[in-house]
Short mmCIF file of N, CA and C in Angstrom, two decimals:
data_model
loop_
_atom_site.label_atom_id
_atom_site.label_comp_id
_atom_site.label_asym_id
_atom_site.label_seq_id
_atom_site.Cartn_x
_atom_site.Cartn_y
_atom_site.Cartn_z
N MET A 1 -5.80 53.05 -32.71
CA MET A 1 -6.25 51.87 -32.88
C MET A 1 -5.71 51.11 -34.31
N LEU A 2 -5.05 50.06 -34.50
CA LEU A 2 -4.84 49.67 -35.69
C LEU A 2 -5.72 48.81 -36.22
N TYR A 3 -6.13 49.10 -37.65
CA TYR A 3 -7.32 48.26 -38.29
C TYR A 3 -6.79 47.41 -39.43
N PRO A 4 -7.13 46.26 -39.62
CA PRO A 4 -6.66 45.22 -40.31
C PRO A 4 -6.42 45.71 -41.88
N ARG A 5 -5.37 45.26 -42.34
CA ARG A 5 -4.80 45.77 -43.62
C ARG A 5 -5.14 44.52 -44.64
N ASN A 6 -5.65 44.61 -45.84
CA ASN A 6 -5.83 43.60 -46.67
C ASN A 6 -4.40 42.96 -47.00
N LEU A 7 -3.33 43.55 -47.11
CA LEU A 7 -1.95 43.15 -47.24
C LEU A 7 -1.26 42.41 -46.20
N PHE A 8 -1.83 42.32 -44.93
CA PHE A 8 -1.12 41.78 -43.90
C PHE A 8 -0.70 40.36 -43.98
N GLU A 9 -1.61 39.31 -44.43
CA GLU A 9 -1.29 38.06 -44.54
C GLU A 9 -0.32 37.93 -45.74
N LYS A 10 -0.12 38.77 -46.91
CA LYS A 10 0.69 38.31 -47.64
C LYS A 10 2.20 39.01 -47.13
N VAL A 11 2.24 39.93 -46.39
CA VAL A 11 3.35 40.32 -45.82
C VAL A 11 3.94 39.25 -44.75
N TRP A 12 2.78 38.96 -43.84
CA TRP A 12 3.35 37.93 -43.12
C TRP A 12 3.91 36.66 -43.35
N ARG A 13 3.36 36.39 -44.34
CA ARG A 13 3.80 34.94 -45.00
C ARG A 13 5.45 35.13 -45.49
N TYR A 14 5.97 36.45 -45.70
CA TYR A 14 7.30 36.32 -45.95
C TYR A 14 8.22 36.52 -44.70
N ARG A 15 7.81 36.66 -43.70
CA ARG A 15 8.58 37.15 -42.55
C ARG A 15 9.91 36.35 -42.30
N ASP A 16 9.99 34.96 -42.52
CA ASP A 16 10.81 34.11 -42.46
C ASP A 16 12.05 33.64 -43.74
N ILE A 17 11.52 34.43 -44.69
CA ILE A 17 12.56 34.29 -45.98
C ILE A 17 13.50 35.57 -46.15
N PRO A 18 14.74 35.32 -46.74
CA PRO A 18 15.54 36.01 -46.29
C PRO A 18 15.57 37.29 -47.08
N GLU A 19 14.87 37.42 -48.10
CA GLU A 19 14.66 38.52 -48.78
C GLU A 19 13.93 39.88 -47.96
N ALA A 20 14.11 41.04 -48.26
CA ALA A 20 13.70 42.07 -47.80
C ALA A 20 12.06 42.10 -48.26
N VAL A 21 11.43 42.53 -47.33
CA VAL A 21 9.78 42.98 -47.70
C VAL A 21 9.94 44.78 -47.71
N VAL A 22 9.56 44.80 -48.96
CA VAL A 22 9.50 46.42 -49.43
C VAL A 22 8.11 46.70 -49.64
N VAL A 23 7.53 47.49 -48.83
CA VAL A 23 6.02 48.25 -49.15
C VAL A 23 6.31 49.48 -49.55
N THR A 24 5.79 49.71 -50.76
CA THR A 24 5.73 51.24 -51.39
C THR A 24 4.15 51.70 -51.57
N GLY A 25 4.37 53.02 -51.61
CA GLY A 25 2.80 53.42 -51.89
C GLY A 25 2.67 54.77 -51.52
N ALA A 26 1.67 55.53 -52.31
CA ALA A 26 1.08 57.09 -51.75
C ALA A 26 1.25 57.22 -50.11
N ARG A 27 1.48 58.74 -49.91
CA ARG A 27 1.51 58.82 -48.56
C ARG A 27 -0.09 58.89 -48.12
N GLN A 28 0.03 58.56 -46.72
CA GLN A 28 -1.33 58.23 -45.90
C GLN A 28 -2.08 57.03 -46.50
N VAL A 29 -1.67 56.18 -46.68
CA VAL A 29 -2.39 54.85 -47.25
C VAL A 29 -2.43 53.66 -46.41
N GLY A 30 -1.51 53.60 -45.18
CA GLY A 30 -1.28 52.88 -44.12
C GLY A 30 -0.19 51.96 -44.26
N LYS A 31 0.82 52.02 -44.91
CA LYS A 31 2.26 51.53 -45.26
C LYS A 31 2.71 51.10 -43.40
N THR A 32 2.67 52.42 -42.90
CA THR A 32 3.37 52.28 -41.29
C THR A 32 2.42 51.26 -40.63
N CYS A 33 1.05 51.53 -40.59
CA CYS A 33 0.18 50.64 -40.07
C CYS A 33 0.38 49.17 -40.25
N LEU A 34 0.62 48.99 -41.43
CA LEU A 34 0.88 47.51 -41.87
C LEU A 34 1.97 47.17 -41.24
N MET A 35 3.25 47.95 -41.08
CA MET A 35 4.22 47.38 -40.48
C MET A 35 4.02 47.22 -38.96
N ARG A 36 3.14 48.20 -38.46
CA ARG A 36 2.95 48.11 -36.94
C ARG A 36 2.36 46.77 -36.73
N LEU A 37 1.26 46.12 -37.32
CA LEU A 37 0.36 44.98 -37.37
C LEU A 37 1.59 43.90 -37.07
N VAL A 38 2.20 43.74 -38.21
CA VAL A 38 3.43 42.56 -38.19
C VAL A 38 4.14 42.83 -37.02
N MET A 39 4.44 44.05 -36.48
CA MET A 39 5.46 43.93 -34.99
C MET A 39 4.68 43.55 -33.96
N GLN A 40 3.04 43.95 -34.13
CA GLN A 40 2.39 43.35 -32.92
C GLN A 40 2.36 42.01 -32.86
N LYS A 41 2.42 41.36 -33.97
CA LYS A 41 2.09 39.87 -33.92
C LYS A 41 3.54 39.02 -33.79
N LEU A 42 4.50 39.71 -33.92
CA LEU A 42 5.94 39.17 -33.52
C LEU A 42 6.40 39.22 -32.06
N ARG A 43 7.23 38.49 -31.75
CA ARG A 43 7.64 38.24 -30.36
C ARG A 43 8.34 39.49 -29.66
N LYS A 44 7.85 39.95 -28.68
CA LYS A 44 8.37 41.17 -28.01
C LYS A 44 9.61 41.08 -27.90
N GLY A 45 10.42 41.98 -28.17
CA GLY A 45 11.83 42.01 -28.12
C GLY A 45 12.64 41.27 -29.25
N SER A 46 12.09 40.91 -30.17
CA SER A 46 12.71 40.48 -31.67
C SER A 46 12.86 41.52 -32.62
N PHE A 47 12.43 42.83 -32.43
CA PHE A 47 12.33 43.44 -33.56
C PHE A 47 12.86 44.89 -33.26
N VAL A 48 13.53 45.86 -34.03
CA VAL A 48 13.67 47.10 -34.04
C VAL A 48 13.00 47.96 -34.92
N TYR A 49 12.34 49.03 -34.67
CA TYR A 49 11.93 49.85 -35.72
C TYR A 49 12.51 51.22 -35.66
N LEU A 50 13.10 51.87 -36.87
CA LEU A 50 13.54 52.93 -37.23
C LEU A 50 12.78 53.56 -38.10
N ASP A 51 12.27 54.93 -37.61
CA ASP A 51 11.45 55.85 -38.45
C ASP A 51 12.34 56.69 -38.73
N LEU A 52 12.87 56.92 -40.09
CA LEU A 52 13.78 57.66 -40.70
C LEU A 52 13.37 59.18 -40.99
N GLU A 53 12.16 59.43 -40.66
CA GLU A 53 11.50 60.90 -40.51
C GLU A 53 12.18 61.37 -38.82
N ASN A 54 12.57 60.36 -38.04
CA ASN A 54 13.22 60.97 -36.81
C ASN A 54 14.79 61.11 -37.47
N TYR A 55 15.64 62.30 -36.84
CA TYR A 55 16.75 62.51 -37.13
C TYR A 55 17.82 61.43 -36.67
N ARG A 56 17.52 61.09 -35.30
CA ARG A 56 18.54 60.21 -34.78
C ARG A 56 18.34 58.74 -35.48
N ALA A 57 17.19 58.33 -35.66
CA ALA A 57 16.99 56.96 -36.78
C ALA A 57 18.07 57.18 -37.92
N ARG A 58 17.54 58.19 -38.63
CA ARG A 58 18.17 58.47 -39.85
C ARG A 58 19.81 58.61 -39.81
N GLU A 59 20.09 59.16 -38.84
CA GLU A 59 21.52 58.92 -38.48
C GLU A 59 22.38 57.69 -38.21
N ILE A 60 21.69 56.94 -37.52
CA ILE A 60 21.83 55.50 -37.75
C ILE A 60 22.29 54.84 -38.95
N VAL A 61 21.11 55.01 -39.71
CA VAL A 61 20.98 54.19 -40.86
C VAL A 61 22.21 55.00 -41.85
N ASN A 62 22.13 56.17 -41.95
CA ASN A 62 23.20 57.07 -42.78
C ASN A 62 24.62 56.64 -42.39
N ARG A 63 24.90 56.19 -40.83
CA ARG A 63 26.55 56.02 -40.82
C ARG A 63 26.85 54.35 -41.57
N GLY A 64 26.09 53.77 -41.94
CA GLY A 64 26.27 52.51 -42.90
C GLY A 64 25.84 51.35 -42.22
N VAL A 65 25.84 50.22 -43.00
CA VAL A 65 25.42 48.85 -42.63
C VAL A 65 25.63 48.48 -41.25
N GLU A 66 27.24 48.52 -41.10
CA GLU A 66 27.72 48.19 -39.71
C GLU A 66 27.32 48.51 -38.60
N GLU A 67 26.95 49.94 -38.74
CA GLU A 67 26.36 50.42 -37.49
C GLU A 67 25.03 50.07 -37.35
N ILE A 68 23.95 49.77 -38.44
CA ILE A 68 22.55 49.39 -38.33
C ILE A 68 22.90 48.08 -37.53
N VAL A 69 23.76 47.13 -38.22
CA VAL A 69 23.65 45.84 -37.69
C VAL A 69 24.30 45.99 -36.10
N SER A 70 25.24 46.63 -35.72
CA SER A 70 25.69 46.71 -34.49
C SER A 70 24.26 47.51 -33.54
N PHE A 71 23.76 48.31 -34.04
CA PHE A 71 22.70 48.78 -33.36
C PHE A 71 21.58 47.83 -32.90
N VAL A 72 21.28 46.87 -34.09
CA VAL A 72 20.46 45.99 -34.20
C VAL A 72 20.54 44.78 -32.94
N GLU A 73 21.99 44.49 -33.00
CA GLU A 73 22.49 43.37 -32.09
C GLU A 73 22.42 43.92 -30.92
N THR A 74 22.54 45.29 -30.55
CA THR A 74 22.68 45.85 -29.03
C THR A 74 21.29 45.68 -28.42
N GLU A 75 20.23 46.09 -29.34
CA GLU A 75 18.99 46.17 -29.16
C GLU A 75 18.30 44.90 -28.89
N ILE A 76 18.72 43.81 -29.70
CA ILE A 76 17.81 42.54 -29.60
C ILE A 76 18.73 41.36 -29.10
N LYS A 77 18.27 40.48 -28.14
CA LYS A 77 19.06 39.49 -27.76
C LYS A 77 18.45 38.25 -28.40
N GLU A 78 17.19 38.33 -29.06
CA GLU A 78 16.64 36.86 -29.42
C GLU A 78 17.54 36.61 -30.76
N LYS A 79 17.69 35.46 -31.16
CA LYS A 79 18.38 34.77 -32.34
C LYS A 79 17.86 35.37 -33.37
N LYS A 80 16.37 35.28 -33.87
CA LYS A 80 16.03 35.90 -34.87
C LYS A 80 15.51 37.34 -34.55
N LYS A 81 16.22 37.95 -35.52
CA LYS A 81 16.12 39.66 -35.29
C LYS A 81 15.22 40.22 -36.49
N TYR A 82 14.29 41.10 -36.48
CA TYR A 82 13.65 41.51 -37.44
C TYR A 82 13.94 42.99 -37.18
N LEU A 83 14.23 43.64 -38.39
CA LEU A 83 14.38 45.05 -38.57
C LEU A 83 13.37 45.91 -39.51
N PHE A 84 12.61 46.74 -38.94
CA PHE A 84 11.78 47.69 -39.86
C PHE A 84 12.49 49.10 -39.74
N ILE A 85 12.50 49.49 -40.88
CA ILE A 85 12.86 50.58 -41.62
C ILE A 85 11.77 51.51 -42.15
N ASP A 86 11.13 52.45 -41.38
CA ASP A 86 10.13 53.11 -42.15
C ASP A 86 10.44 54.51 -42.71
N GLU A 87 9.97 54.67 -43.85
CA GLU A 87 10.24 55.96 -44.55
C GLU A 87 11.62 55.77 -45.04
N VAL A 88 12.24 54.84 -45.56
CA VAL A 88 13.30 54.36 -46.00
C VAL A 88 13.95 55.52 -47.19
N HIS A 89 13.36 56.20 -47.83
CA HIS A 89 13.56 57.12 -48.91
C HIS A 89 14.44 58.25 -48.27
N TYR A 90 14.18 58.45 -46.76
CA TYR A 90 14.74 59.62 -46.27
C TYR A 90 16.39 59.28 -45.99
N ALA A 91 16.75 58.12 -46.10
CA ALA A 91 18.14 57.59 -46.13
C ALA A 91 18.96 58.07 -47.16
N ASP A 92 20.39 58.25 -47.01
CA ASP A 92 21.15 58.93 -48.08
C ASP A 92 21.25 58.05 -49.22
N ASP A 93 21.34 56.89 -49.35
CA ASP A 93 21.22 55.99 -50.17
C ASP A 93 20.52 54.57 -50.00
N PRO A 94 19.21 54.81 -50.02
CA PRO A 94 18.29 53.67 -49.66
C PRO A 94 18.60 52.21 -50.16
N SER A 95 18.53 52.38 -51.48
CA SER A 95 18.98 51.02 -52.44
C SER A 95 20.12 50.48 -51.90
N ASN A 96 21.34 50.99 -51.49
CA ASN A 96 22.60 50.41 -50.98
C ASN A 96 22.37 49.87 -49.65
N ILE A 97 21.57 50.59 -48.91
CA ILE A 97 21.18 50.06 -47.38
C ILE A 97 20.54 48.67 -47.67
N ILE A 98 19.47 48.44 -48.40
CA ILE A 98 18.74 47.41 -48.47
C ILE A 98 19.39 46.44 -49.08
N LYS A 99 20.26 46.51 -50.26
CA LYS A 99 21.01 45.33 -50.69
C LYS A 99 22.24 44.96 -49.94
N LEU A 100 23.02 45.68 -49.11
CA LEU A 100 23.84 45.19 -48.47
C LEU A 100 23.14 44.62 -47.30
N LEU A 101 22.23 44.81 -46.41
CA LEU A 101 21.54 44.55 -45.57
C LEU A 101 20.92 42.70 -46.09
N VAL A 102 20.52 42.70 -47.09
CA VAL A 102 19.99 41.25 -47.69
C VAL A 102 21.27 40.36 -47.99
N ASP A 103 22.27 41.14 -48.73
CA ASP A 103 23.27 40.44 -49.23
C ASP A 103 24.36 39.75 -48.45
N HIS A 104 24.26 40.73 -47.21
CA HIS A 104 25.21 40.42 -46.12
C HIS A 104 24.91 39.93 -44.85
N TYR A 105 23.42 40.24 -44.33
CA TYR A 105 23.09 39.96 -43.03
C TYR A 105 21.64 39.39 -43.19
N SER A 106 21.06 38.91 -44.18
CA SER A 106 19.92 38.01 -44.35
C SER A 106 19.72 36.96 -43.52
N PHE A 107 20.75 36.29 -43.22
CA PHE A 107 20.75 35.13 -42.27
C PHE A 107 20.37 35.53 -40.93
N LYS A 108 20.72 36.67 -40.65
CA LYS A 108 20.46 37.03 -38.88
C LYS A 108 19.54 38.04 -38.86
N ILE A 109 19.34 39.13 -39.85
CA ILE A 109 18.40 40.11 -39.32
C ILE A 109 17.14 40.25 -40.61
N LYS A 110 16.15 40.06 -40.59
CA LYS A 110 15.07 40.13 -41.64
C LYS A 110 14.56 41.46 -41.61
N LEU A 111 14.62 41.91 -42.99
CA LEU A 111 14.24 43.43 -42.97
C LEU A 111 13.07 43.64 -43.81
N PHE A 112 12.41 44.62 -43.26
CA PHE A 112 11.30 45.36 -43.70
C PHE A 112 11.21 46.48 -43.72
N VAL A 113 11.02 47.37 -44.72
CA VAL A 113 10.90 48.61 -45.37
C VAL A 113 9.65 48.95 -45.86
N THR A 114 9.56 50.60 -45.73
CA THR A 114 8.52 51.29 -46.12
C THR A 114 9.04 52.39 -46.79
N GLY A 115 8.59 52.89 -47.92
CA GLY A 115 8.88 54.08 -48.48
C GLY A 115 7.92 54.61 -49.57
N SER A 116 7.99 56.02 -49.74
CA SER A 116 7.02 56.57 -50.75
C SER A 116 7.34 56.35 -51.91
N SER A 117 6.25 56.30 -52.70
CA SER A 117 6.28 55.85 -54.36
C SER A 117 6.23 57.16 -55.21
N SER A 118 6.61 58.04 -54.57
CA SER A 118 6.57 59.53 -55.57
C SER A 118 7.67 59.78 -56.50
N LEU A 119 7.41 60.04 -57.74
CA LEU A 119 8.65 60.10 -58.66
C LEU A 119 9.82 60.88 -58.01
N LYS A 120 9.75 61.84 -57.36
CA LYS A 120 11.01 62.41 -56.77
C LYS A 120 11.81 61.37 -56.02
N ILE A 121 11.12 60.52 -55.33
CA ILE A 121 11.63 59.68 -54.20
C ILE A 121 12.34 58.67 -55.32
N LYS A 122 11.60 58.08 -56.18
CA LYS A 122 12.02 57.04 -57.01
C LYS A 122 13.18 57.33 -57.63
N LYS A 123 13.75 58.53 -57.90
CA LYS A 123 14.90 58.95 -58.41
C LYS A 123 16.07 58.50 -57.56
N LYS A 124 15.94 58.40 -56.18
CA LYS A 124 16.77 58.39 -55.18
C LYS A 124 17.16 56.69 -55.24
N PHE A 125 16.44 55.84 -55.77
CA PHE A 125 16.67 54.37 -55.88
C PHE A 125 17.32 54.31 -57.08
N LYS A 126 18.44 53.36 -56.95
CA LYS A 126 19.06 52.88 -58.04
C LYS A 126 18.52 51.55 -58.42
#
């Protein structure tokens, strides 16, 4: 069961702007649950969820932005597409992935990401 999160309305409010929504925080504080609440409210079939703790999802992301976009377009037939990348810090180059998706594809894919806020992980971001 998912419990309401204080940040839900704030995150939901940004669902239609082109910038990425990035949620960071310590482990086990509800980042994934917050994203799942957003997904529950979206229209079924309009989003893709990639958990980068899963090797196959991580493999798709690490192949590059074009591979990600191709995967999303194959999975979602709706005009408005939402992409959720959970645990983005597991990607080889997370900041580049986020930047390229926002800079080149935000007109057709809205990006939501979660990631750890640990110091070790922050070194991975540029």
